[in-house]
JSON list of C-alpha atoms in Angstrom, two decimals:
[
{"chain": "A", "resi": 1, "resn": "MET", "atom": "CA", "xyz": [63.20, 0.53, 36.77]},
{"chain": "A", "resi": 2, "resn": "ALA", "atom": "CA", "xyz": [59.85, -0.09, 35.09]},
{"chain": "A", "resi": 3, "resn": "THR", "atom": "CA", "xyz": [56.66, -0.35, 37.07]},
{"chain": "A", "resi": 4, "resn": "ALA", "atom": "CA", "xyz": [54.88, -3.68, 36.73]},
{"chain": "A", "resi": 5, "resn": "PHE", "atom": "CA", "xyz": [51.29, -3.63, 35.48]},
{"chain": "A", "resi": 6, "resn": "ASP", "atom": "CA", "xyz": [49.61, -5.39, 38.35]},
{"chain": "A", "resi": 7, "resn": "THR", "atom": "CA", "xyz": [45.93, -4.37, 38.25]},
{"chain": "A", "resi": 8, "resn": "PHE", "atom": "CA", "xyz": [44.82, -6.28, 35.14]},
{"chain": "A", "resi": 9, "resn": "ASP", "atom": "CA", "xyz": [43.07, -9.05, 37.07]},
{"chain": "A", "resi": 10, "resn": "GLN", "atom": "CA", "xyz": [40.73, -6.63, 38.82]},
{"chain": "A", "resi": 11, "resn": "TYR", "atom": "CA", "xyz": [39.23, -5.63, 35.43]},
{"chain": "A", "resi": 12, "resn": "ALA", "atom": "CA", "xyz": [39.85, -8.68, 33.28]},
{"chain": "A", "resi": 13, "resn": "PHE", "atom": "CA", "xyz": [36.71, -10.62, 34.04]},
{"chain": "A", "resi": 14, "resn": "GLY", "atom": "CA", "xyz": [34.12, -7.93, 34.60]},
{"chain": "A", "resi": 15, "resn": "HIS", "atom": "CA", "xyz": [30.81, -8.64, 32.87]},
{"chain": "A", "resi": 16, "resn": "TYR", "atom": "CA", "xyz": [28.83, -5.81, 31.34]},
{"chain": "A", "resi": 17, "resn": "PRO", "atom": "CA", "xyz": [25.48, -5.82, 29.49]},
{"chain": "A", "resi": 18, "resn": "GLY", "atom": "CA", "xyz": [26.13, -6.63, 25.86]},
{"chain": "A", "resi": 19, "resn": "GLN", "atom": "CA", "xyz": [29.73, -7.75, 26.35]},
{"chain": "A", "resi": 20, "resn": "ILE", "atom": "CA", "xyz": [30.63, -10.59, 24.00]},
{"chain": "A", "resi": 21, "resn": "GLU", "atom": "CA", "xyz": [32.17, -13.54, 25.86]},
{"chain": "A", "resi": 22, "resn": "ASP", "atom": "CA", "xyz": [34.32, -14.65, 22.93]},
{"chain": "A", "resi": 23, "resn": "ARG", "atom": "CA", "xyz": [34.36, -14.28, 19.16]},
{"chain": "A", "resi": 24, "resn": "SER", "atom": "CA", "xyz": [34.36, -17.94, 18.24]},
{"chain": "A", "resi": 25, "resn": "MET", "atom": "CA", "xyz": [31.33, -18.66, 16.06]},
{"chain": "A", "resi": 26, "resn": "ALA", "atom": "CA", "xyz": [29.95, -15.14, 16.67]},
{"chain": "A", "resi": 27, "resn": "ASP", "atom": "CA", "xyz": [27.67, -13.56, 14.08]},
{"chain": "A", "resi": 28, "resn": "VAL", "atom": "CA", "xyz": [27.48, -9.83, 14.72]},
{"chain": "A", "resi": 29, "resn": "VAL", "atom": "CA", "xyz": [25.60, -7.61, 12.27]},
{"chain": "A", "resi": 30, "resn": "SER", "atom": "CA", "xyz": [25.23, -3.84, 11.90]},
{"chain": "A", "resi": 31, "resn": "ARG", "atom": "CA", "xyz": [21.82, -2.23, 12.30]},
{"chain": "A", "resi": 32, "resn": "VAL", "atom": "CA", "xyz": [20.45, 1.31, 12.75]},
{"chain": "A", "resi": 33, "resn": "ALA", "atom": "CA", "xyz": [18.66, 2.03, 16.05]},
{"chain": "A", "resi": 34, "resn": "SER", "atom": "CA", "xyz": [15.07, 2.67, 15.05]},
{"chain": "A", "resi": 35, "resn": "GLY", "atom": "CA", "xyz": [12.28, 4.26, 17.08]},
{"chain": "A", "resi": 36, "resn": "SER", "atom": "CA", "xyz": [14.32, 5.15, 20.17]},
{"chain": "A", "resi": 37, "resn": "ALA", "atom": "CA", "xyz": [17.71, 4.97, 21.81]},
{"chain": "A", "resi": 38, "resn": "ILE", "atom": "CA", "xyz": [18.59, 1.34, 22.59]},
{"chain": "A", "resi": 39, "resn": "GLY", "atom": "CA", "xyz": [20.75, 0.15, 25.49]},
{"chain": "A", "resi": 40, "resn": "TYR", "atom": "CA", "xyz": [23.41, -2.55, 25.48]},
{"chain": "A", "resi": 41, "resn": "GLY", "atom": "CA", "xyz": [22.47, -6.17, 26.12]},
{"chain": "A", "resi": 42, "resn": "LEU", "atom": "CA", "xyz": [18.80, -5.85, 25.06]},
{"chain": "A", "resi": 43, "resn": "GLY", "atom": "CA", "xyz": [16.73, -7.99, 22.71]},
{"chain": "A", "resi": 44, "resn": "VAL", "atom": "CA", "xyz": [15.87, -6.28, 19.41]},
{"chain": "A", "resi": 45, "resn": "ILE", "atom": "CA", "xyz": [13.86, -7.07, 16.27]},
{"chain": "A", "resi": 46, "resn": "ASP", "atom": "CA", "xyz": [14.68, -6.35, 12.65]},
{"chain": "A", "resi": 47, "resn": "THR", "atom": "CA", "xyz": [12.29, -3.67, 11.38]},
{"chain": "A", "resi": 48, "resn": "GLY", "atom": "CA", "xyz": [13.82, -3.35, 7.92]},
{"chain": "A", "resi": 49, "resn": "ILE", "atom": "CA", "xyz": [16.75, -4.54, 5.88]},
{"chain": "A", "resi": 50, "resn": "ARG", "atom": "CA", "xyz": [19.18, -2.46, 7.99]},
{"chain": "A", "resi": 51, "resn": "ASP", "atom": "CA", "xyz": [17.08, -1.26, 10.97]},
{"chain": "A", "resi": 52, "resn": "ALA", "atom": "CA", "xyz": [16.32, -2.78, 14.37]},
{"chain": "A", "resi": 53, "resn": "ALA", "atom": "CA", "xyz": [14.15, -1.66, 17.28]},
{"chain": "A", "resi": 54, "resn": "LEU", "atom": "CA", "xyz": [12.95, -2.76, 20.69]},
{"chain": "A", "resi": 55, "resn": "PRO", "atom": "CA", "xyz": [10.19, -5.37, 20.32]},
{"chain": "A", "resi": 56, "resn": "THR", "atom": "CA", "xyz": [6.54, -4.46, 20.81]},
{"chain": "A", "resi": 57, "resn": "GLY", "atom": "CA", "xyz": [3.65, -6.83, 21.24]},
{"chain": "A", "resi": 58, "resn": "ALA", "atom": "CA", "xyz": [4.47, -10.33, 20.04]},
{"chain": "A", "resi": 59, "resn": "ASP", "atom": "CA", "xyz": [7.41, -9.44, 17.79]},
{"chain": "A", "resi": 60, "resn": "VAL", "atom": "CA", "xyz": [10.10, -12.13, 17.81]},
{"chain": "A", "resi": 61, "resn": "SER", "atom": "CA", "xyz": [13.53, -10.83, 18.71]},
{"chain": "A", "resi": 62, "resn": "THR", "atom": "CA", "xyz": [16.37, -11.53, 16.31]},
{"chain": "A", "resi": 63, "resn": "GLY", "atom": "CA", "xyz": [19.38, -10.68, 18.44]},
{"chain": "A", "resi": 64, "resn": "ILE", "atom": "CA", "xyz": [20.93, -8.82, 21.37]},
{"chain": "A", "resi": 65, "resn": "THR", "atom": "CA", "xyz": [22.68, -5.46, 21.23]},
{"chain": "A", "resi": 66, "resn": "VAL", "atom": "CA", "xyz": [26.45, -5.56, 21.75]},
{"chain": "A", "resi": 67, "resn": "ARG", "atom": "CA", "xyz": [28.43, -3.33, 24.13]},
{"chain": "A", "resi": 68, "resn": "GLU", "atom": "CA", "xyz": [30.87, -0.96, 22.45]},
{"chain": "A", "resi": 69, "resn": "SER", "atom": "CA", "xyz": [33.44, 0.60, 24.74]},
{"chain": "A", "resi": 70, "resn": "MET", "atom": "CA", "xyz": [34.61, 3.23, 22.27]},
{"chain": "A", "resi": 71, "resn": "ARG", "atom": "CA", "xyz": [31.41, 5.17, 21.53]},
{"chain": "A", "resi": 72, "resn": "ASP", "atom": "CA", "xyz": [30.71, 8.84, 21.97]},
{"chain": "A", "resi": 73, "resn": "ASN", "atom": "CA", "xyz": [27.57, 9.47, 23.99]},
{"chain": "A", "resi": 74, "resn": "PRO", "atom": "CA", "xyz": [26.13, 12.98, 24.31]},
{"chain": "A", "resi": 75, "resn": "ALA", "atom": "CA", "xyz": [24.81, 12.38, 27.84]},
{"chain": "A", "resi": 76, "resn": "GLY", "atom": "CA", "xyz": [26.97, 14.99, 29.56]},
{"chain": "A", "resi": 77, "resn": "ASP", "atom": "CA", "xyz": [28.45, 14.25, 32.97]},
{"chain": "A", "resi": 78, "resn": "ASN", "atom": "CA", "xyz": [26.34, 11.15, 33.55]},
{"chain": "A", "resi": 79, "resn": "PRO", "atom": "CA", "xyz": [26.62, 9.10, 30.36]},
{"chain": "A", "resi": 80, "resn": "VAL", "atom": "CA", "xyz": [24.21, 6.23, 29.74]},
{"chain": "A", "resi": 81, "resn": "ALA", "atom": "CA", "xyz": [25.38, 3.30, 27.63]},
{"chain": "A", "resi": 82, "resn": "VAL", "atom": "CA", "xyz": [22.98, 3.45, 24.70]},
{"chain": "A", "resi": 83, "resn": "TYR", "atom": "CA", "xyz": [22.94, 3.51, 20.94]},
{"chain": "A", "resi": 84, "resn": "PRO", "atom": "CA", "xyz": [21.27, 6.85, 20.09]},
{"chain": "A", "resi": 85, "resn": "GLN", "atom": "CA", "xyz": [18.23, 6.70, 17.79]},
{"chain": "A", "resi": 86, "resn": "ASP", "atom": "CA", "xyz": [19.17, 6.63, 14.08]},
{"chain": "A", "resi": 87, "resn": "HIS", "atom": "CA", "xyz": [22.80, 5.65, 14.83]},
{"chain": "A", "resi": 88, "resn": "GLU", "atom": "CA", "xyz": [24.51, 2.41, 13.86]},
{"chain": "A", "resi": 89, "resn": "MET", "atom": "CA", "xyz": [24.65, -0.40, 16.41]},
{"chain": "A", "resi": 90, "resn": "SER", "atom": "CA", "xyz": [25.98, -3.95, 16.62]},
{"chain": "A", "resi": 91, "resn": "VAL", "atom": "CA", "xyz": [23.63, -6.89, 17.17]},
{"chain": "A", "resi": 92, "resn": "ILE", "atom": "CA", "xyz": [24.80, -10.43, 17.94]},
{"chain": "A", "resi": 93, "resn": "ARG", "atom": "CA", "xyz": [22.68, -13.20, 16.40]},
{"chain": "A", "resi": 94, "resn": "VAL", "atom": "CA", "xyz": [24.87, -16.23, 17.10]},
{"chain": "A", "resi": 95, "resn": "GLY", "atom": "CA", "xyz": [27.42, -16.52, 19.92]},
{"chain": "A", "resi": 96, "resn": "ARG", "atom": "CA", "xyz": [27.75, -15.84, 23.63]},
{"chain": "A", "resi": 97, "resn": "VAL", "atom": "CA", "xyz": [26.98, -12.49, 25.25]},
{"chain": "A", "resi": 98, "resn": "TRP", "atom": "CA", "xyz": [26.50, -11.19, 28.81]},
{"chain": "A", "resi": 99, "resn": "VAL", "atom": "CA", "xyz": [23.17, -9.66, 29.76]},
{"chain": "A", "resi": 100, "resn": "SER", "atom": "CA", "xyz": [21.47, -8.25, 32.83]},
{"chain": "A", "resi": 101, "resn": "THR", "atom": "CA", "xyz": [18.51, -10.49, 33.65]},
{"chain": "A", "resi": 102, "resn": "VAL", "atom": "CA", "xyz": [15.30, -9.11, 35.17]},
{"chain": "A", "resi": 103, "resn": "ASP", "atom": "CA", "xyz": [14.18, -12.16, 37.13]},
{"chain": "A", "resi": 104, "resn": "GLY", "atom": "CA", "xyz": [17.39, -14.13, 37.46]},
{"chain": "A", "resi": 105, "resn": "ALA", "atom": "CA", "xyz": [18.48, -17.21, 35.51]},
{"chain": "A", "resi": 106, "resn": "ALA", "atom": "CA", "xyz": [19.53, -20.83, 35.82]},
{"chain": "A", "resi": 107, "resn": "ILE", "atom": "CA", "xyz": [21.79, -22.74, 33.45]},
{"chain": "A", "resi": 108, "resn": "GLY", "atom": "CA", "xyz": [19.86, -24.17, 30.48]},
{"chain": "A", "resi": 109, "resn": "GLU", "atom": "CA", "xyz": [16.74, -22.03, 30.89]},
{"chain": "A", "resi": 110, "resn": "GLN", "atom": "CA", "xyz": [15.03, -20.45, 27.86]},
{"chain": "A", "resi": 111, "resn": "VAL", "atom": "CA", "xyz": [15.67, -16.70, 27.34]},
{"chain": "A", "resi": 112, "resn": "TYR", "atom": "CA", "xyz": [12.62, -14.43, 27.04]},
{"chain": "A", "resi": 113, "resn": "VAL", "atom": "CA", "xyz": [12.43, -10.79, 25.93]},
{"chain": "A", "resi": 114, "resn": "VAL", "atom": "CA", "xyz": [10.17, -8.27, 27.70]},
{"chain": "A", "resi": 115, "resn": "PRO", "atom": "CA", "xyz": [8.17, -6.33, 25.07]},
{"chain": "A", "resi": 116, "resn": "ALA", "atom": "CA", "xyz": [8.80, -2.56, 24.83]},
{"chain": "A", "resi": 117, "resn": "THR", "atom": "CA", "xyz": [11.93, -2.65, 27.02]},
{"chain": "A", "resi": 118, "resn": "GLY", "atom": "CA", "xyz": [13.99, -5.41, 25.37]},
{"chain": "A", "resi": 119, "resn": "ALA", "atom": "CA", "xyz": [15.05, -6.61, 28.83]},
{"chain": "A", "resi": 120, "resn": "LEU", "atom": "CA", "xyz": [15.93, -10.31, 29.13]},
{"chain": "A", "resi": 121, "resn": "THR", "atom": "CA", "xyz": [14.50, -12.78, 31.61]},
{"chain": "A", "resi": 122, "resn": "ASN", "atom": "CA", "xyz": [13.90, -16.48, 32.28]},
{"chain": "A", "resi": 123, "resn": "ASP", "atom": "CA", "xyz": [10.15, -15.93, 32.89]},
{"chain": "A", "resi": 124, "resn": "ASP", "atom": "CA", "xyz": [7.54, -16.11, 30.13]},
{"chain": "A", "resi": 125, "resn": "ASP", "atom": "CA", "xyz": [5.15, -14.06, 32.32]},
{"chain": "A", "resi": 126, "resn": "THR", "atom": "CA", "xyz": [2.19, -16.28, 31.30]},
{"chain": "A", "resi": 127, "resn": "GLY", "atom": "CA", "xyz": [2.84, -15.68, 27.63]},
{"chain": "A", "resi": 128, "resn": "THR", "atom": "CA", "xyz": [3.44, -11.93, 27.76]},
{"chain": "A", "resi": 129, "resn": "ASN", "atom": "CA", "xyz": [7.21, -12.18, 27.23]},
{"chain": "A", "resi": 130, "resn": "ILE", "atom": "CA", "xyz": [8.58, -13.45, 23.93]},
{"chain": "A", "resi": 131, "resn": "ALA", "atom": "CA", "xyz": [10.91, -16.46, 23.64]},
{"chain": "A", "resi": 132, "resn": "LEU", "atom": "CA", "xyz": [14.23, -15.62, 21.98]},
{"chain": "A", "resi": 133, "resn": "ALA", "atom": "CA", "xyz": [14.46, -18.62, 19.66]},
{"chain": "A", "resi": 134, "resn": "GLY", "atom": "CA", "xyz": [17.61, -20.73, 20.07]},
{"chain": "A", "resi": 135, "resn": "ALA", "atom": "CA", "xyz": [18.78, -18.79, 23.15]},
{"chain": "A", "resi": 136, "resn": "VAL", "atom": "CA", "xyz": [19.55, -20.29, 26.58]},
{"chain": "A", "resi": 137, "resn": "PHE", "atom": "CA", "xyz": [21.22, -19.09, 29.74]},
{"chain": "A", "resi": 138, "resn": "LYS", "atom": "CA", "xyz": [24.72, -20.59, 30.20]},
{"chain": "A", "resi": 139, "resn": "SER", "atom": "CA", "xyz": [25.26, -19.26, 33.73]},
{"chain": "A", "resi": 140, "resn": "ALA", "atom": "CA", "xyz": [23.14, -18.69, 36.80]},
{"chain": "A", "resi": 141, "resn": "ALA", "atom": "CA", "xyz": [22.26, -15.24, 38.14]},
{"chain": "A", "resi": 142, "resn": "ALA", "atom": "CA", "xyz": [20.06, -13.62, 40.76]},
{"chain": "A", "resi": 143, "resn": "ALA", "atom": "CA", "xyz": [17.40, -11.08, 39.77]},
{"chain": "A", "resi": 144, "resn": "GLY", "atom": "CA", "xyz": [19.17, -8.04, 38.33]},
{"chain": "A", "resi": 145, "resn": "GLY", "atom": "CA", "xyz": [22.42, -9.98, 38.00]},
{"chain": "A", "resi": 146, "resn": "MET", "atom": "CA", "xyz": [24.61, -10.70, 34.99]},
{"chain": "A", "resi": 147, "resn": "ALA", "atom": "CA", "xyz": [24.12, -13.96, 33.07]},
{"chain": "A", "resi": 148, "resn": "LEU", "atom": "CA", "xyz": [25.78, -15.46, 30.02]},
{"chain": "A", "resi": 149, "resn": "VAL", "atom": "CA", "xyz": [23.42, -16.16, 27.07]},
{"chain": "A", "resi": 150, "resn": "GLN", "atom": "CA", "xyz": [24.18, -18.57, 24.21]},
{"chain": "A", "resi": 151, "resn": "LEU", "atom": "CA", "xyz": [22.46, -17.55, 20.93]},
{"chain": "A", "resi": 152, "resn": "ASN", "atom": "CA", "xyz": [22.23, -20.36, 18.40]},
{"chain": "A", "resi": 153, "resn": "GLY", "atom": "CA", "xyz": [20.49, -18.36, 15.67]},
{"chain": "A", "resi": 154, "resn": "ASN", "atom": "CA", "xyz": [16.86, -18.47, 14.65]}
]
């Protein structure tokens, strides 16, 4: 007698930084991680025709890095989910993606990117953080929680 697969529901709806919600209307492009290793679910800027990096200063972010579950990571026994520097990565520019938010989020709030870290938040920090054009939170989250972001392109 076959054993029924009965644990799917416990993993089916987990949300991880950079996880795409669905592929409808998604625009995902390939870039090379420039300047440093870059984690999943972070705002990045285009630094060249095929390169992207974490934003610095007032750079306007052009997308969010996408989680890839089938990626080798040379981090030993304690792997960290990052795109290593000078390796290819996926960046979503239009669509819905899950992110970890620094200060929490409410539905409909503008998405801001923290310079140097690429972290996402709902707080402009008196002009220090950079608005991610055309991006809003589509779910609520507490500080450090997971929130769904809708990217409408910029």
